[in-house]
XYZ file of C-alpha atoms in Angstrom:
412
model
C 90.620 -66.147 8.113
C 87.820 -65.828 10.764
C 89.215 -62.372 11.496
C 88.652 -61.284 8.484
C 85.053 -62.692 8.408
C 84.561 -61.188 12.062
C 85.661 -57.857 10.753
C 82.911 -57.873 7.528
C 80.070 -59.296 10.030
C 81.557 -55.990 11.737
C 80.915 -53.674 9.375
C 78.282 -54.867 7.520
C 75.984 -54.185 11.251
C 77.321 -50.718 11.845
C 79.903 -48.992 9.058
C 78.677 -49.637 5.018
C 81.150 -47.741 3.729
C 84.458 -49.571 6.100
C 82.846 -53.147 4.187
C 82.828 -51.593 0.943
C 86.305 -51.168 1.751
C 87.374 -53.887 3.529
C 85.751 -56.440 0.561
C 87.211 -54.035 -2.076
C 90.760 -54.814 -0.160
C 90.266 -58.625 0.121
C 88.638 -58.609 -3.528
C 92.332 -57.160 -4.374
C 94.429 -60.188 -2.269
C 91.914 -62.613 -4.535
C 92.408 -60.716 -8.112
C 94.421 -58.501 -8.570
C 94.888 -54.808 -9.436
C 92.574 -53.267 -12.736
C 92.549 -49.925 -13.140
C 88.427 -50.749 -13.997
C 86.233 -49.825 -11.158
C 85.549 -53.112 -7.775
C 81.180 -52.136 -8.120
C 79.072 -53.396 -4.917
C 75.894 -54.558 -4.663
C 73.957 -56.325 -2.101
C 70.499 -58.469 -2.021
C 68.487 -58.987 1.971
C 67.082 -62.699 2.944
C 63.888 -63.062 3.957
C 60.726 -63.850 5.586
C 57.761 -65.417 4.842
C 55.224 -63.547 7.692
C 51.853 -66.209 6.548
C 51.467 -67.718 3.224
C 53.564 -71.052 3.144
C 54.043 -74.056 -0.559
C 50.935 -71.511 -2.501
C 52.750 -69.238 -4.438
C 53.297 -72.360 -6.504
C 50.305 -73.014 -6.290
C 49.095 -69.049 -7.422
C 48.184 -68.150 -4.088
C 49.028 -64.783 -2.348
C 51.002 -64.736 -0.032
C 52.523 -62.110 3.331
C 56.366 -61.469 2.581
C 59.429 -58.473 3.847
C 62.475 -58.688 3.125
C 64.671 -58.283 6.468
C 68.233 -56.155 7.420
C 70.346 -59.231 6.970
C 72.036 -59.579 2.799
C 75.081 -61.416 0.742
C 77.323 -58.786 -1.050
C 79.077 -58.203 -3.882
C 82.018 -57.168 -5.321
C 82.298 -56.863 -8.998
C 83.980 -56.134 -11.765
C 84.333 -56.594 -15.497
C 87.612 -57.651 -17.108
C 89.179 -57.015 -20.255
C 88.971 -61.578 -21.982
C 85.738 -63.172 -21.145
C 87.640 -65.325 -18.276
C 84.576 -65.517 -14.813
C 86.265 -66.361 -11.264
C 83.854 -66.534 -9.076
C 85.396 -66.669 -5.229
C 83.555 -66.118 -1.565
C 85.095 -64.713 1.312
C 83.493 -67.471 3.757
C 83.924 -70.580 0.776
C 87.462 -69.153 -0.014
C 88.530 -70.731 -3.019
C 88.580 -69.330 -6.954
C 86.010 -71.336 -9.076
C 87.372 -70.219 -13.312
C 84.794 -70.054 -16.122
C 84.428 -69.564 -19.792
C 81.883 -66.262 -20.715
C 80.730 -67.934 -23.918
C 81.427 -70.995 -22.674
C 76.895 -73.314 -22.233
C 77.097 -73.772 -19.116
C 74.477 -76.411 -17.710
C 74.773 -77.277 -14.060
C 77.373 -79.155 -12.152
C 77.893 -80.740 -9.005
C 80.890 -79.547 -8.305
C 80.683 -76.373 -9.315
C 78.837 -75.973 -6.186
C 77.582 -72.316 -5.776
C 78.016 -70.807 -8.907
C 75.511 -73.289 -10.332
C 72.788 -70.331 -9.200
C 75.464 -67.623 -11.035
C 76.093 -69.534 -13.751
C 72.108 -71.365 -14.522
C 71.594 -66.269 -14.397
C 74.256 -65.799 -17.253
C 72.904 -69.253 -18.970
C 69.047 -67.975 -19.048
C 69.984 -64.643 -20.056
C 71.979 -66.050 -23.056
C 68.956 -67.597 -24.292
C 66.794 -64.232 -24.125
C 69.865 -63.337 -26.220
C 72.347 -61.102 -24.159
C 75.782 -60.677 -25.705
C 78.181 -60.677 -22.715
C 81.219 -58.853 -24.629
C 84.036 -59.922 -21.609
C 84.274 -61.100 -18.714
C 83.994 -60.615 -14.977
C 85.963 -61.250 -11.583
C 82.930 -62.110 -8.470
C 83.856 -61.774 -4.655
C 80.915 -62.679 -2.828
C 80.023 -62.219 1.412
C 76.994 -63.544 2.933
C 75.294 -61.902 6.596
C 72.879 -65.666 5.902
C 72.898 -68.498 7.086
C 73.241 -71.065 3.933
C 70.319 -74.137 3.793
C 68.702 -72.126 6.675
C 64.487 -71.053 5.496
C 65.288 -67.634 4.814
C 66.541 -67.671 1.141
C 70.151 -67.327 0.662
C 70.228 -69.084 -3.283
C 67.245 -66.713 -4.356
C 69.314 -64.044 -2.117
C 71.864 -64.728 -3.775
C 70.574 -65.030 -7.697
C 68.828 -61.522 -7.310
C 72.361 -60.023 -6.007
C 73.867 -61.790 -9.034
C 71.405 -60.439 -11.586
C 71.408 -56.949 -10.476
C 75.258 -57.074 -10.328
C 75.314 -58.397 -14.282
C 72.885 -55.960 -15.012
C 74.506 -52.762 -13.993
C 77.659 -54.386 -15.055
C 76.424 -55.352 -18.838
C 73.590 -52.610 -18.602
C 71.299 -54.189 -19.511
C 68.155 -52.003 -17.402
C 66.139 -54.780 -15.736
C 64.199 -53.800 -13.422
C 63.016 -55.771 -10.404
C 60.407 -58.107 -11.340
C 62.464 -59.074 -14.380
C 65.052 -60.062 -12.318
C 62.581 -62.113 -9.853
C 61.070 -63.629 -12.748
C 64.840 -64.388 -13.851
C 65.893 -66.094 -10.313
C 62.943 -68.588 -10.682
C 63.120 -69.338 -14.356
C 66.956 -69.922 -13.953
C 66.017 -72.633 -10.645
C 62.868 -73.819 -12.172
C 65.160 -74.863 -16.075
C 68.491 -74.493 -14.233
C 68.560 -75.990 -10.950
C 65.900 -78.269 -11.266
C 63.907 -77.216 -8.543
C 59.956 -76.780 -9.001
C 59.459 -73.197 -6.962
C 57.214 -70.505 -6.972
C 58.081 -66.738 -7.767
C 57.647 -65.458 -3.493
C 61.166 -65.065 -3.070
C 63.213 -63.862 -5.371
C 60.141 -60.969 -5.680
C 60.878 -59.961 -2.538
C 64.133 -60.407 -2.704
C 64.129 -57.922 -6.131
C 61.127 -55.612 -4.924
C 61.044 -55.309 -1.274
C 61.257 -52.378 0.409
C 62.578 -51.069 4.630
C 59.844 -50.577 7.299
C 56.842 -52.849 4.295
C 55.566 -56.173 3.230
C 54.541 -56.787 0.206
C 51.014 -59.505 -1.074
C 51.205 -60.502 -3.470
C 49.447 -62.530 -5.923
C 51.505 -65.407 -6.921
C 49.560 -65.748 -10.229
C 48.878 -62.252 -11.933
C 52.312 -61.248 -9.577
C 50.187 -57.346 -8.912
C 51.585 -57.038 -6.149
C 50.994 -54.147 -3.143
C 52.758 -52.638 -0.756
C 51.597 -52.952 3.241
C 53.343 -51.173 6.254
C 54.475 -53.076 8.908
C 54.169 -51.567 11.883
C 54.950 -54.308 14.782
C 54.870 -51.818 18.005
C 56.536 -52.993 20.940
C 56.906 -56.809 18.865
C 60.231 -57.860 16.562
C 60.185 -60.668 14.221
C 62.914 -63.559 15.587
C 63.859 -65.917 13.720
C 64.621 -69.048 14.769
C 67.456 -72.015 12.779
C 67.262 -75.312 13.144
C 70.194 -75.654 11.562
C 69.356 -78.247 10.527
C 70.437 -78.234 6.191
C 68.831 -78.925 3.004
C 68.887 -77.869 -0.164
C 65.133 -77.513 -1.759
C 66.657 -79.940 -4.832
C 66.810 -82.652 -2.274
C 64.264 -82.265 0.133
C 60.547 -83.622 -0.651
C 59.695 -79.675 -2.302
C 59.092 -80.993 -5.933
C 57.691 -84.058 -4.668
C 55.007 -81.186 -2.901
C 54.707 -79.663 -6.492
C 53.447 -82.385 -8.350
C 51.396 -84.082 -5.741
C 49.100 -80.790 -5.394
C 49.243 -80.318 -9.933
C 47.711 -84.044 -9.559
C 45.226 -82.959 -6.857
C 44.400 -80.005 -9.294
C 43.831 -82.504 -12.446
C 41.304 -84.493 -10.560
C 39.336 -80.925 -9.392
C 39.300 -80.176 -13.163
C 38.533 -83.448 -13.956
C 35.396 -83.193 -11.410
C 34.440 -80.229 -12.726
C 34.506 -81.666 -16.658
C 32.415 -84.387 -15.604
C 30.649 -80.903 -14.189
C 30.273 -78.784 -16.735
C 31.596 -76.498 -15.075
C 34.566 -74.265 -15.894
C 38.125 -75.298 -15.218
C 40.228 -74.291 -11.789
C 43.827 -72.769 -12.920
C 45.182 -73.094 -9.047
C 44.356 -74.691 -6.185
C 44.238 -71.614 -4.716
C 41.198 -70.671 -6.722
C 39.288 -73.115 -5.060
C 37.511 -70.945 -2.102
C 36.315 -72.459 1.079
C 32.684 -73.119 -0.490
C 33.900 -74.577 -3.846
C 36.232 -77.265 -1.432
C 33.709 -78.613 0.763
C 31.802 -79.241 -2.933
C 34.769 -80.733 -4.867
C 36.114 -82.829 -1.858
C 34.751 -85.619 -2.567
C 35.810 -87.052 -5.364
C 40.054 -86.601 -3.094
C 39.889 -90.201 -2.503
C 43.219 -89.699 -2.154
C 43.918 -88.145 2.015
C 46.960 -86.900 1.098
C 46.217 -84.922 -1.615
C 42.912 -83.714 0.210
C 45.149 -82.441 2.888
C 47.373 -80.665 -0.010
C 44.564 -79.376 -1.377
C 42.916 -78.117 2.162
C 45.880 -76.839 3.251
C 46.395 -74.664 -0.429
C 42.719 -73.624 0.313
C 42.844 -72.643 4.196
C 46.258 -71.136 3.736
C 45.143 -68.751 1.209
C 42.553 -67.195 3.598
C 45.134 -67.318 5.936
C 46.889 -64.919 4.681
C 44.189 -62.353 3.551
C 42.575 -62.277 7.784
C 46.324 -61.425 8.971
C 47.201 -58.209 6.416
C 43.911 -56.897 7.702
C 44.215 -57.687 11.097
C 48.287 -55.832 10.519
C 46.026 -52.941 8.731
C 44.110 -53.149 11.801
C 46.855 -53.355 14.301
C 45.479 -56.382 16.278
C 48.249 -57.829 17.152
C 47.119 -60.789 18.447
C 45.050 -61.613 15.604
C 47.760 -62.084 13.433
C 49.601 -64.097 16.079
C 47.266 -66.504 16.487
C 47.275 -66.730 12.136
C 51.158 -67.589 12.550
C 50.300 -70.153 14.865
C 46.909 -72.019 12.594
C 49.598 -71.405 9.858
C 52.471 -73.765 11.410
C 49.465 -76.844 12.004
C 48.591 -76.654 8.746
C 51.726 -76.748 7.404
C 53.083 -79.593 9.595
C 49.921 -81.832 9.411
C 48.290 -81.500 5.666
C 51.093 -80.582 4.170
C 53.683 -82.124 6.202
C 56.856 -79.514 5.592
C 57.495 -79.528 8.857
C 59.673 -81.584 11.036
C 60.828 -82.967 14.926
C 63.303 -80.086 14.332
C 60.569 -77.402 13.483
C 57.659 -78.345 15.248
C 59.733 -78.208 18.982
C 60.686 -74.737 17.973
C 57.584 -73.707 17.678
C 55.920 -75.935 20.562
C 58.014 -74.767 23.118
C 58.106 -70.813 21.493
C 54.562 -70.724 22.863
C 55.206 -71.935 25.569
C 57.028 -67.682 26.083
C 54.057 -65.742 28.049
C 55.941 -62.643 25.568
C 55.522 -64.395 21.812
C 52.417 -64.536 20.464
C 52.614 -66.633 17.291
C 55.201 -68.572 15.856
C 55.558 -70.487 12.483
C 57.759 -72.462 10.187
C 59.037 -69.920 7.479
C 59.833 -71.035 3.969
C 60.114 -74.373 2.594
C 60.275 -76.266 5.847
C 62.207 -79.763 5.663
C 64.227 -78.131 8.008
C 65.541 -74.921 7.760
C 63.844 -72.053 10.022
C 61.029 -70.452 12.141
C 59.482 -66.837 12.495
C 58.380 -65.894 16.538
C 56.524 -62.864 17.172
C 57.506 -62.384 20.581
C 57.862 -58.815 22.569
C 60.400 -56.945 22.666
C 61.477 -57.294 26.328
C 61.251 -61.382 26.037
C 64.276 -61.856 23.956
C 66.994 -63.393 26.747
C 63.988 -65.807 27.882
C 62.982 -66.784 24.590
C 66.641 -67.378 23.307
C 67.531 -69.125 27.054
C 64.352 -70.989 27.283
C 63.400 -71.900 23.542
C 67.700 -72.785 23.303
C 68.045 -75.469 25.871
C 64.735 -77.250 24.628
C 65.533 -77.349 21.778
C 68.815 -79.380 23.083
C 67.602 -81.604 24.704
C 65.346 -82.564 22.431
C 67.548 -82.641 19.271
C 70.744 -82.637 20.273
C 72.380 -79.305 18.946
C 72.032 -75.890 19.196
C 69.583 -73.699 16.970
C 70.299 -69.883 15.918
C 68.265 -67.026 16.827
C 68.137 -63.376 15.709
C 66.418 -60.215 15.664
C 65.497 -58.985 12.507
C 64.183 -55.750 10.958
C 63.356 -55.241 7.251
C 65.416 -53.892 5.249
C 65.873 -53.117 1.413
C 65.839 -54.914 -1.670
C 68.180 -56.011 -3.927
C 70.541 -52.543 -4.766
C 73.636 -51.732 -6.050
C 75.613 -49.866 -3.530
C 76.427 -46.816 -4.903
């Protein structure tokens, strides 16, 4: 088993055709031969360069798809049976395509997949047969670079192709988000699914989460690279305080809008519609310090997104790094989503001369951070930050350099 995984990992980095051949062989070993063709799909992980916890608050975000992928081999069946398997976590899960799917803890990762099917059925899609599906992922699970959204978007892209649904990337992102809300009970924003479905190599996306308007921005880093720093502290958003933060923001918005109504002024549609000037006028109505700090993060983080995009377009990487540091500090003190593991990585990264900025990326509560470092600094960075992390936390962090990648697609 471990040898199979090593071979697939090597092929994923070096030879996509060989990866497909090996994955096809493993598919047939599990599911048998058929006259139906096996089709292949992939979806990337993502980093969020800046703009954290404001996607569900109507803010701007600035993510990029990276060159770490989940792969799917998919084949139509002649009956109504669905079978799922995973190379890293072997064991076949069996369902019926005619089922009225519901979340079940024992279904494990299949809940994400059945959630997609449930949303499609709710939209009027009729499936005339079942399928077999085999996954292989190079994305650390539960690590904060959106392995679950990659799973959803890869599967949705595959199902769209297999059944001729012709879903575009924006629709796939919306279906993934709806599945998280209704099936997985995670009140996430649209960012993760959007960048995974719509990403492009050598580009980041400036996304307005309130309107779903977006633009691609060239990601020109010169001699610098993003490094993903994995705390190796596993968590699921449904088990974390993610939904608690969503609830706090909604409560704060209600308080602000009650004050605006008292003044006879228009309501705010979301927290990120509150400008810094308006926040200064309204903040006294937030008597709860926790709610005040949540709003302050949303307002200032939204401003940092605009500033970071401007810095990148101007080639001012030092300013981009400074804004990343400021973002982490806001998430640490005002939004309280970092924790000792991520804070340790951030603090130790800042001590390395070749690092110009670092921050948590993703929801936090464990998971991953990112650092922007000079290409020649990687050995020293991983050695010194890794040793300091182990000394304080008691176990190892993981590190890898990442480039950009394309969004969810068929592998023709």
